[in-house]
PDB file of C-alpha atoms in Angstrom:
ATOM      1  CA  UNK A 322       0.000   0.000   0.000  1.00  0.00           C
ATOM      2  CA  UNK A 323       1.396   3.498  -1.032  1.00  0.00           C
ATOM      3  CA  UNK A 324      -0.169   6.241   1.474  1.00  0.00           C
ATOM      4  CA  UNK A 325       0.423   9.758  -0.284  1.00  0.00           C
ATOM      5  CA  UNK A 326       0.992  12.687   1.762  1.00  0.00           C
ATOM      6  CA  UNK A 327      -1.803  14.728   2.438  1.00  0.00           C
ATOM      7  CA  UNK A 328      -0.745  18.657   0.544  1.00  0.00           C
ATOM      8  CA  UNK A 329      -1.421  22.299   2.544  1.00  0.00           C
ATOM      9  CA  UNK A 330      -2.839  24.411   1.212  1.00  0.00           C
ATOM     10  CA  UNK A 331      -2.408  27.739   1.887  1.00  0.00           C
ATOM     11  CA  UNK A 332      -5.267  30.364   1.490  1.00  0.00           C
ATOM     12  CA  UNK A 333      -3.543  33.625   1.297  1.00  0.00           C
ATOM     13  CA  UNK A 334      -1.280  31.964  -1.251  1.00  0.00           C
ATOM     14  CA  UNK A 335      -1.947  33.650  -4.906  1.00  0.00           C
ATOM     15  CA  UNK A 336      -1.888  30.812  -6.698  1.00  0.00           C
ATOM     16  CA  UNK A 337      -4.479  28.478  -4.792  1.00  0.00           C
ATOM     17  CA  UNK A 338      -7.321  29.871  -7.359  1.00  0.00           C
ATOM     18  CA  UNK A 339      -4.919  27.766  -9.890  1.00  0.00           C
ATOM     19  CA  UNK A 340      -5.670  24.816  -8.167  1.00  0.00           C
ATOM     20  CA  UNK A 341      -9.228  24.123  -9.779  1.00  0.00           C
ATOM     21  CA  UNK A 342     -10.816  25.274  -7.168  1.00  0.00           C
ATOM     22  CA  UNK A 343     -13.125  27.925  -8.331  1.00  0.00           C
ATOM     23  CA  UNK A 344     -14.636  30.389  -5.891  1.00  0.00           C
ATOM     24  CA  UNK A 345     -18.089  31.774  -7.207  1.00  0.00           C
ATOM     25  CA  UNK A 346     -17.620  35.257  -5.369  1.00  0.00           C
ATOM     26  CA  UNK A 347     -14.482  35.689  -7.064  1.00  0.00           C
ATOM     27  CA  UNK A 348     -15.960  34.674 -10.369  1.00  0.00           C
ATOM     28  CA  UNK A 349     -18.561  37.113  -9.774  1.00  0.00           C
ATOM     29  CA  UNK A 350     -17.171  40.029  -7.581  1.00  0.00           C
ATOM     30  CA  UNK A 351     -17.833  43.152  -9.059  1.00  0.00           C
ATOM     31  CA  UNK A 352     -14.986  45.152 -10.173  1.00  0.00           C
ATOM     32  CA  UNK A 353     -14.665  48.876  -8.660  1.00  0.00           C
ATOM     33  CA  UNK A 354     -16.997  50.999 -10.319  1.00  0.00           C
ATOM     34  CA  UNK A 355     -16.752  52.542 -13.755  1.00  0.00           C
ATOM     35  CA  UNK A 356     -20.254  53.259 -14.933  1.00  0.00           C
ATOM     36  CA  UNK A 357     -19.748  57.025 -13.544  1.00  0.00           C
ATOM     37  CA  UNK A 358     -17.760  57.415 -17.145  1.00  0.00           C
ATOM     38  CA  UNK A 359     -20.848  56.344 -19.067  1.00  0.00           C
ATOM     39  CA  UNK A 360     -23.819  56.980 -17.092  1.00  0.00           C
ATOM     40  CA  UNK A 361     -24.163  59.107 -13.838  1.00  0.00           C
ATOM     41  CA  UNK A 362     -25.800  57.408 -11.060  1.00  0.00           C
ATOM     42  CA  UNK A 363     -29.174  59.661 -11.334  1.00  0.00           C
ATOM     43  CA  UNK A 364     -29.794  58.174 -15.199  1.00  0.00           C
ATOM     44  CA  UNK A 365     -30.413  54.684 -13.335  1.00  0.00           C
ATOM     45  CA  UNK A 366     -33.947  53.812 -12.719  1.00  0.00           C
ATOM     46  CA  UNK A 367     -34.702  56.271 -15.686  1.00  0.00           C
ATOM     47  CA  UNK A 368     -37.969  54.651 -17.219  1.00  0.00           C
ATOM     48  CA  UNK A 369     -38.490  58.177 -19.315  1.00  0.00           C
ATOM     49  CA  UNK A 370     -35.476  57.850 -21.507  1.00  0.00           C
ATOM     50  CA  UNK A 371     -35.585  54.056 -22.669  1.00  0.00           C
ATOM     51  CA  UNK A 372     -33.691  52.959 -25.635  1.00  0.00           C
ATOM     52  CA  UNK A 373     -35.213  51.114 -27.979  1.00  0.00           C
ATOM     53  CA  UNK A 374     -33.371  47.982 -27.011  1.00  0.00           C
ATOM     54  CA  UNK A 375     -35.684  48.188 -23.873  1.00  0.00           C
ATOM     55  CA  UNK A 376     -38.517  48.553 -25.169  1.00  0.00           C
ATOM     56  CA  UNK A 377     -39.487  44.989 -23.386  1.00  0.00           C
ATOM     57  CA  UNK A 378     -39.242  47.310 -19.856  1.00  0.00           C
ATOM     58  CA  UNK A 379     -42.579  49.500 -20.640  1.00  0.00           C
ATOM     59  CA  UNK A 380     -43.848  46.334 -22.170  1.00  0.00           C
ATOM     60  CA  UNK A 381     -43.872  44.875 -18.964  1.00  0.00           C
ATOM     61  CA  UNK A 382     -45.049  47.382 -16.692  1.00  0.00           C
ATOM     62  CA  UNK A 383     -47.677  48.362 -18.875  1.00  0.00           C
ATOM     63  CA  UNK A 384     -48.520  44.686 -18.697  1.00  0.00           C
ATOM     64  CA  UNK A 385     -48.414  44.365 -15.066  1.00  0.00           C
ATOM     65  CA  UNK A 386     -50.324  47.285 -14.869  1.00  0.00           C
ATOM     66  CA  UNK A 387     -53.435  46.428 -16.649  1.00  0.00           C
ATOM     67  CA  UNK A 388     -53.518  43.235 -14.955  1.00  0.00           C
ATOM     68  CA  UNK A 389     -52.407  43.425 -11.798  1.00  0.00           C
ATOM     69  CA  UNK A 390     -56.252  43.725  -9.715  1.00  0.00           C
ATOM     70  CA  UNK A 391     -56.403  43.811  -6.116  1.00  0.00           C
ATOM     71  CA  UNK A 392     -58.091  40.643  -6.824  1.00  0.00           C
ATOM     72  CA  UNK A 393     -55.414  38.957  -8.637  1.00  0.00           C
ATOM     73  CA  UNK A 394     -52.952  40.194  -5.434  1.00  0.00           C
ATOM     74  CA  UNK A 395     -54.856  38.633  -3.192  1.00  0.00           C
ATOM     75  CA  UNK A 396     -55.828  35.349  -5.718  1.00  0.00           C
ATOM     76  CA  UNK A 397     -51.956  34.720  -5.826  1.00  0.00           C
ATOM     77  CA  UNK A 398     -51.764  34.693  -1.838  1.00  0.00           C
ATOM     78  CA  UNK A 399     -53.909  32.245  -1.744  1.00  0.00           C
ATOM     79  CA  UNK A 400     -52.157  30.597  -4.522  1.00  0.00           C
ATOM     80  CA  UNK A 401     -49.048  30.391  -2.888  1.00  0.00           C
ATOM     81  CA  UNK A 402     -50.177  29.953   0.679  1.00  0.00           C
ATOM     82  CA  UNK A 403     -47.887  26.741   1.313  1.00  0.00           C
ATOM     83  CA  UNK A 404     -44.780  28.786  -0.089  1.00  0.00           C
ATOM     84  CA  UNK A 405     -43.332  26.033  -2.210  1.00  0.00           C
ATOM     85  CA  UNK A 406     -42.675  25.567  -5.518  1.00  0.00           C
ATOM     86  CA  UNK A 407     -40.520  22.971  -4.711  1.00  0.00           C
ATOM     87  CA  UNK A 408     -37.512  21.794  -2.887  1.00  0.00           C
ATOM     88  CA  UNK A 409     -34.030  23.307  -3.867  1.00  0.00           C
ATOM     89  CA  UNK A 410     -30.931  24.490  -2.218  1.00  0.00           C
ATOM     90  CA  UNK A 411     -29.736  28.185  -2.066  1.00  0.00           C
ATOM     91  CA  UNK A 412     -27.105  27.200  -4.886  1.00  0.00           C
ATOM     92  CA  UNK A 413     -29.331  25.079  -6.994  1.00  0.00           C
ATOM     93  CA  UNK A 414     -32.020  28.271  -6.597  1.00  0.00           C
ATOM     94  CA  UNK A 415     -29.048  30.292  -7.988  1.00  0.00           C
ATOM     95  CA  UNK A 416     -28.738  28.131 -10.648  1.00  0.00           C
ATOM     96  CA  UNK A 417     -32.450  27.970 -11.408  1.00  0.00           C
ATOM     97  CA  UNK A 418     -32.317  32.088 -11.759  1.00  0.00           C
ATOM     98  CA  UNK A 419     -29.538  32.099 -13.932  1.00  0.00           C
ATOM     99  CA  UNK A 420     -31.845  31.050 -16.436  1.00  0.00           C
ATOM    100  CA  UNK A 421     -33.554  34.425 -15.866  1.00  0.00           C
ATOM    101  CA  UNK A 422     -32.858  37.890 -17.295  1.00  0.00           C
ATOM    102  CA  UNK A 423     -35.472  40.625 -15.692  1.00  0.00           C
ATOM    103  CA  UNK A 424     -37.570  42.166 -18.230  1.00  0.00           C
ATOM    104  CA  UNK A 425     -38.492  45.382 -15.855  1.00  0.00           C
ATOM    105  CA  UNK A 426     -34.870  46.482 -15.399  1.00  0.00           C
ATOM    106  CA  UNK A 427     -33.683  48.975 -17.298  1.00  0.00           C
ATOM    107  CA  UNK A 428     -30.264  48.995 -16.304  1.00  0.00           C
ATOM    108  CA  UNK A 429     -28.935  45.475 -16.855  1.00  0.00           C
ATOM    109  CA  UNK A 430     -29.532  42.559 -19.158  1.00  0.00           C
ATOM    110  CA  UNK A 431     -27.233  40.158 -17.242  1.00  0.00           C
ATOM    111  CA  UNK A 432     -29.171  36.845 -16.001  1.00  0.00           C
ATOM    112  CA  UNK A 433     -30.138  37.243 -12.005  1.00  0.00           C
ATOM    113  CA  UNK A 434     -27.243  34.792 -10.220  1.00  0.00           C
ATOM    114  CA  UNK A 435     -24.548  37.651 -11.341  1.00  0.00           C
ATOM    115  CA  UNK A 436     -26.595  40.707 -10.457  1.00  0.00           C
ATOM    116  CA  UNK A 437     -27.329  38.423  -6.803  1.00  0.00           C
ATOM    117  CA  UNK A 438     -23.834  38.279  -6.465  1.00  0.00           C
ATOM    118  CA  UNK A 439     -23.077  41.477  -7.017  1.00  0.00           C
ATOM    119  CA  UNK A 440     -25.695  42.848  -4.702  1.00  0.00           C
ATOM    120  CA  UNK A 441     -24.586  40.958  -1.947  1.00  0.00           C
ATOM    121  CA  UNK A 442     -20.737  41.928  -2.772  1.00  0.00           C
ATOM    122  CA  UNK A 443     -21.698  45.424  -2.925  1.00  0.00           C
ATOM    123  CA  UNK A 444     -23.475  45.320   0.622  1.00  0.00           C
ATOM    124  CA  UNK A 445     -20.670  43.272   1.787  1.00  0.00           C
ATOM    125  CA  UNK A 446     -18.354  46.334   1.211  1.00  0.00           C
ATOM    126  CA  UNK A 447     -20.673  48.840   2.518  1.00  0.00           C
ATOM    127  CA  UNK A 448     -21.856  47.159   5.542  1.00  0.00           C
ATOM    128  CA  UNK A 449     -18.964  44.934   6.937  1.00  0.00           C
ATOM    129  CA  UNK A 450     -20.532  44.804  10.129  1.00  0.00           C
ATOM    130  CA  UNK A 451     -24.267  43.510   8.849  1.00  0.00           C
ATOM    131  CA  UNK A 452     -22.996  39.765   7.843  1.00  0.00           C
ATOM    132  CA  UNK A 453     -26.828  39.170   7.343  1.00  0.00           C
ATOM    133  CA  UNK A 454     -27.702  41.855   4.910  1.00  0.00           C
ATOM    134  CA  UNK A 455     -24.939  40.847   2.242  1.00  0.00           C
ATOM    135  CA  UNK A 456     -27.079  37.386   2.619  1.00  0.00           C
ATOM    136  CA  UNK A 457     -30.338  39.217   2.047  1.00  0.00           C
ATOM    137  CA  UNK A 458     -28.569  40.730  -1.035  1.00  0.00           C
ATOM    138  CA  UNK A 459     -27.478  37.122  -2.421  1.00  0.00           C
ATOM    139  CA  UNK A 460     -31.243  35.763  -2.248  1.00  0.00           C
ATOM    140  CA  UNK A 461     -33.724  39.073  -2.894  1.00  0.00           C
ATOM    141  CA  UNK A 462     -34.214  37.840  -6.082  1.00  0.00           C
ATOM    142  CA  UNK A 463     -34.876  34.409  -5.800  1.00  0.00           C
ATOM    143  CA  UNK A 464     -38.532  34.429  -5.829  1.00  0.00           C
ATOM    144  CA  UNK A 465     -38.284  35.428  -9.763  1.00  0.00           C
ATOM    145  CA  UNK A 466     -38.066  31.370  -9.735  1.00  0.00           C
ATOM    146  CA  UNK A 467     -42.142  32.103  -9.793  1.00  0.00           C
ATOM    147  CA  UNK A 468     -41.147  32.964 -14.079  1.00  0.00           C
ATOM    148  CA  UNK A 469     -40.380  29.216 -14.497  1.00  0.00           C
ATOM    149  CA  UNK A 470     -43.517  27.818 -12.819  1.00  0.00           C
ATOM    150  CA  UNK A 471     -45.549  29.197 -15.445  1.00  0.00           C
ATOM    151  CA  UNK A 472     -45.493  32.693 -13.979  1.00  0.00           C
ATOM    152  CA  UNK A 473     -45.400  35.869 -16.661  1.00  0.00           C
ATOM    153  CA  UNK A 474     -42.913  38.341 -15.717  1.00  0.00           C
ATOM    154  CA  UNK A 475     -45.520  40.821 -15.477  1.00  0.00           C
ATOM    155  CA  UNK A 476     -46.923  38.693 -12.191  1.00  0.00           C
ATOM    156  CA  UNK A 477     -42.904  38.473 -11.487  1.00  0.00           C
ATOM    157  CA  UNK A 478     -40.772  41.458 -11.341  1.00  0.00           C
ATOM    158  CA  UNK A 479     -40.365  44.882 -11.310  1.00  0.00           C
ATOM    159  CA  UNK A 480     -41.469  47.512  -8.751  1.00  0.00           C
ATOM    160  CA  UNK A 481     -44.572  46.648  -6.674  1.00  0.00           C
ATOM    161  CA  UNK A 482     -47.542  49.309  -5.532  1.00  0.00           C
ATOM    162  CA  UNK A 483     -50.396  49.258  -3.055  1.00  0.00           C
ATOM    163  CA  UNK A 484     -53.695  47.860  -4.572  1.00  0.00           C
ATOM    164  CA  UNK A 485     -57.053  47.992  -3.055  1.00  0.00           C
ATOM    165  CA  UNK A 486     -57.139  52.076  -3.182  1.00  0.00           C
ATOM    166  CA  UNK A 487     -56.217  54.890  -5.237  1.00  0.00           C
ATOM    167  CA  UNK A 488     -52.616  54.593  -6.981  1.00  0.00           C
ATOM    168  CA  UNK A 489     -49.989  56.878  -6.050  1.00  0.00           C
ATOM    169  CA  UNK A 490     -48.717  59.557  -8.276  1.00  0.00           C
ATOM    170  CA  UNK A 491     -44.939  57.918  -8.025  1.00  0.00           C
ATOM    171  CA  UNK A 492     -45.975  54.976  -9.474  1.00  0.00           C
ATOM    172  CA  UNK A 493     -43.473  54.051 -12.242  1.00  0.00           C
ATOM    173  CA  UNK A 494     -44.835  55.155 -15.587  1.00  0.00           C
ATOM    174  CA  UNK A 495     -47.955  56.942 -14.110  1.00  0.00           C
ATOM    175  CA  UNK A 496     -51.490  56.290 -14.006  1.00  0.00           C
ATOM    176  CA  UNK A 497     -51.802  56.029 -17.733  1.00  0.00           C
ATOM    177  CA  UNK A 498     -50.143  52.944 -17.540  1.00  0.00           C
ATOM    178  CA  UNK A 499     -53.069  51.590 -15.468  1.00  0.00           C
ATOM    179  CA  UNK A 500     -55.577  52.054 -18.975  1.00  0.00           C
ATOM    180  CA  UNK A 501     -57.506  48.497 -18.864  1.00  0.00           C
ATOM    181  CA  UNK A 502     -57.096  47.782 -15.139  1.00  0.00           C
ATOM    182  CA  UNK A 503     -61.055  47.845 -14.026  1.00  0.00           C
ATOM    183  CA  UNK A 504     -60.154  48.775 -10.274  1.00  0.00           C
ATOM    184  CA  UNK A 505     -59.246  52.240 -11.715  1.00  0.00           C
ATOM    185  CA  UNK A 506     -62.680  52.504 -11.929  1.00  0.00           C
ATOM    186  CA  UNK A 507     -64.161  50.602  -9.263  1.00  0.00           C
ATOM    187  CA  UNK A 508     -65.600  52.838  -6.541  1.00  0.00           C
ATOM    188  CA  UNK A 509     -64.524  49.966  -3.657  1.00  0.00           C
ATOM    189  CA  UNK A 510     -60.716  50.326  -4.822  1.00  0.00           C
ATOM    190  CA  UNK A 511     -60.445  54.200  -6.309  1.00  0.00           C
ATOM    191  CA  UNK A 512     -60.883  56.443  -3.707  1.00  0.00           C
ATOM    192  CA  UNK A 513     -57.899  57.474  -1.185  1.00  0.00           C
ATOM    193  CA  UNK A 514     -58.211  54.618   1.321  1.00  0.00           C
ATOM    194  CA  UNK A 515     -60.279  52.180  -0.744  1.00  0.00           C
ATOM    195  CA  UNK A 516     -60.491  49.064   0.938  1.00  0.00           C
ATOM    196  CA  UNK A 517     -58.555  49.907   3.799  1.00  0.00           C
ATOM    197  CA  UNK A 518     -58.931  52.083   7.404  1.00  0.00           C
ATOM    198  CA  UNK A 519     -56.477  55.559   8.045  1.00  0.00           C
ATOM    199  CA  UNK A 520     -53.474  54.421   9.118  1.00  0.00           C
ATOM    200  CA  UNK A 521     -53.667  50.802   8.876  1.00  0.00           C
ATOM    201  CA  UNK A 522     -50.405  49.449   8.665  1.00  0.00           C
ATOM    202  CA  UNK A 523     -48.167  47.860   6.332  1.00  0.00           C
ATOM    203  CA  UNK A 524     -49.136  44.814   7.586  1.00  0.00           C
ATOM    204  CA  UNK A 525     -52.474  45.146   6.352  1.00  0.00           C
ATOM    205  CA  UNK A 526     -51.662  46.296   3.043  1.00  0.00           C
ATOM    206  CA  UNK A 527     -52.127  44.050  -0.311  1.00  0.00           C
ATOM    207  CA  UNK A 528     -49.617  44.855  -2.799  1.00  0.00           C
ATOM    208  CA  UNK A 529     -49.181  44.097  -5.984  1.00  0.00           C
ATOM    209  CA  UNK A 530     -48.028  40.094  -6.260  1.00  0.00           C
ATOM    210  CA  UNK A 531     -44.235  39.433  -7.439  1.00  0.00           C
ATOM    211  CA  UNK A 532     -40.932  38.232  -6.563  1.00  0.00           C
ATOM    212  CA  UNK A 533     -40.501  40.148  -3.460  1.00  0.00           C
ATOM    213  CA  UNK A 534     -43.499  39.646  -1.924  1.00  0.00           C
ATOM    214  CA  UNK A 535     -43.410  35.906  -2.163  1.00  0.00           C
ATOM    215  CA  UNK A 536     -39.833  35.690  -0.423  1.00  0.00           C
ATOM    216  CA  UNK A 537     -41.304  37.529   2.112  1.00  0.00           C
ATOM    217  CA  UNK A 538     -43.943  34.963   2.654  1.00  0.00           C
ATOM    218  CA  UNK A 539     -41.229  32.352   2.431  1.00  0.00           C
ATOM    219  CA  UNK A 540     -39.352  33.807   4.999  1.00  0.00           C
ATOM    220  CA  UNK A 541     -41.901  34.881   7.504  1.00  0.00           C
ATOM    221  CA  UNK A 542     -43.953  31.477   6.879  1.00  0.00           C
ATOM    222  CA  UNK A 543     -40.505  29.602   7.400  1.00  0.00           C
ATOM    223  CA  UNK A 544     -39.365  31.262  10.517  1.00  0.00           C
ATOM    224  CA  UNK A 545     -36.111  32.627   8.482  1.00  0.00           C
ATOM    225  CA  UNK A 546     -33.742  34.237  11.571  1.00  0.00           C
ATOM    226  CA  UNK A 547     -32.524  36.972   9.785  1.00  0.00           C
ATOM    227  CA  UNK A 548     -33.801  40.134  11.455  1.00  0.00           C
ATOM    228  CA  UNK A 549     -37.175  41.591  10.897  1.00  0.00           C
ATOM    229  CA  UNK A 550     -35.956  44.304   9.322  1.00  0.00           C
ATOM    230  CA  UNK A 551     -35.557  42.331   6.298  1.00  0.00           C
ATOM    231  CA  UNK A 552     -39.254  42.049   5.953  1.00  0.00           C
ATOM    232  CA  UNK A 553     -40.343  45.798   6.252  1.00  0.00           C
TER     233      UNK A 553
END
């Protein structure tokens, strides 16, 4: 019998990446930034000036905007009550996203695991002494695995709103966006508190359904530790 001596390895030494071992926050670590060179940070989020290669991001809202009832909200709650669509680990969830590419963000076309990554990177830097929020960067998006289980984008992504009562003048691409959604006109969801009492809460507020939402049911249903915070 030949035993062969077990190697060190050293972590701080440059070369170990050489070794085949691949670290994915390496891989995907953003670089510092350089976008200030071609776009200044207040032309992000810019949903008035959209090139015509993003054409699919007003296609979307406008989309989610006509169908996205306080009815449907609530239908998808129900819906989703158990908060599975079934059984994966956080890496094979990354994996499953990958196959994703946002169709509400105007500011990237890069598939969800590397934008993930470079969230939680990102907060990593900022907030060295918040270990859990780089981890609530890394999953956010994780619930867009709803766009594989037969879920359109438009019940998937982008930026969510209150339904139930009269839409805010914020909302991204204004009310006209909201041409073909009936509660516009419904007296029980178009007046300033519609369904709901002054000062309510947050935590009796239906939003529109998506991504977000539906990690926060995961979370809260699952008893996820990381601090409430998260969840507001």
């Amino acid at each position: 019998m030949i035993i062969l001596p077990i190697p060190t390895i050293d972590l701080s030494d440059p070369d170990f990446t050489t070794m085949g071992l691949e670290d994915p926050s390496e891989i995907y670590r953003p670089k510092p930034p350089t976008f200030a060179l071609d776009k200044a940070m207040e032309n992000f989020r810019d949903y008035e000036n959209l090139g015509e290669d993003m054409s699919r991001v007003r296609d979307t809202y406008y989309k989610m905007h006509k169908n996205q009832t306080h009815h449907f909200a609530c239908s998808q709650r129900e819906k989703y009550k158990p908060g599975i669509v079934g059984e994966y680990t956080i890496m094979e969830m990354m994996s499953v996203v990958a196959k994703i590419v946002d169709e509400s963000d105007p500011d990237t076309s890069l598939p969800n695991d590397i934008h993930m990554y470079q969230t939680a990177e990102r907060i990593r830097a900022a907030y060295p002494d918040l270990p859990w929020f780089s981890l609530v960067g890394l999953i956010h998006d994780l619930g867009k695995v709803l766009a594989l289980h037969g879920e359109p984008q438009w019940a998937v992504v982008g930026d969510n709103f209150v339904t139930g009562c009269q839409l805010g003048p914020n909302v991204v691409f204004g009310l006209p966006s909201f041409a073909g959604n009936p509660d516009v006109s419904d007296p029980r969801y178009s007046t300033k508190y519609g369904v709901y009492s002054p000062n309510c809460g947050l935590d009796h507020v239906i939003t529109s359904w998506g991504h977000d939402e539906y990690m926060y049911q995961v979370l809260t249903r699952n008893q996820a530790t990381i601090p409430l915070e998260v969840c507001t």
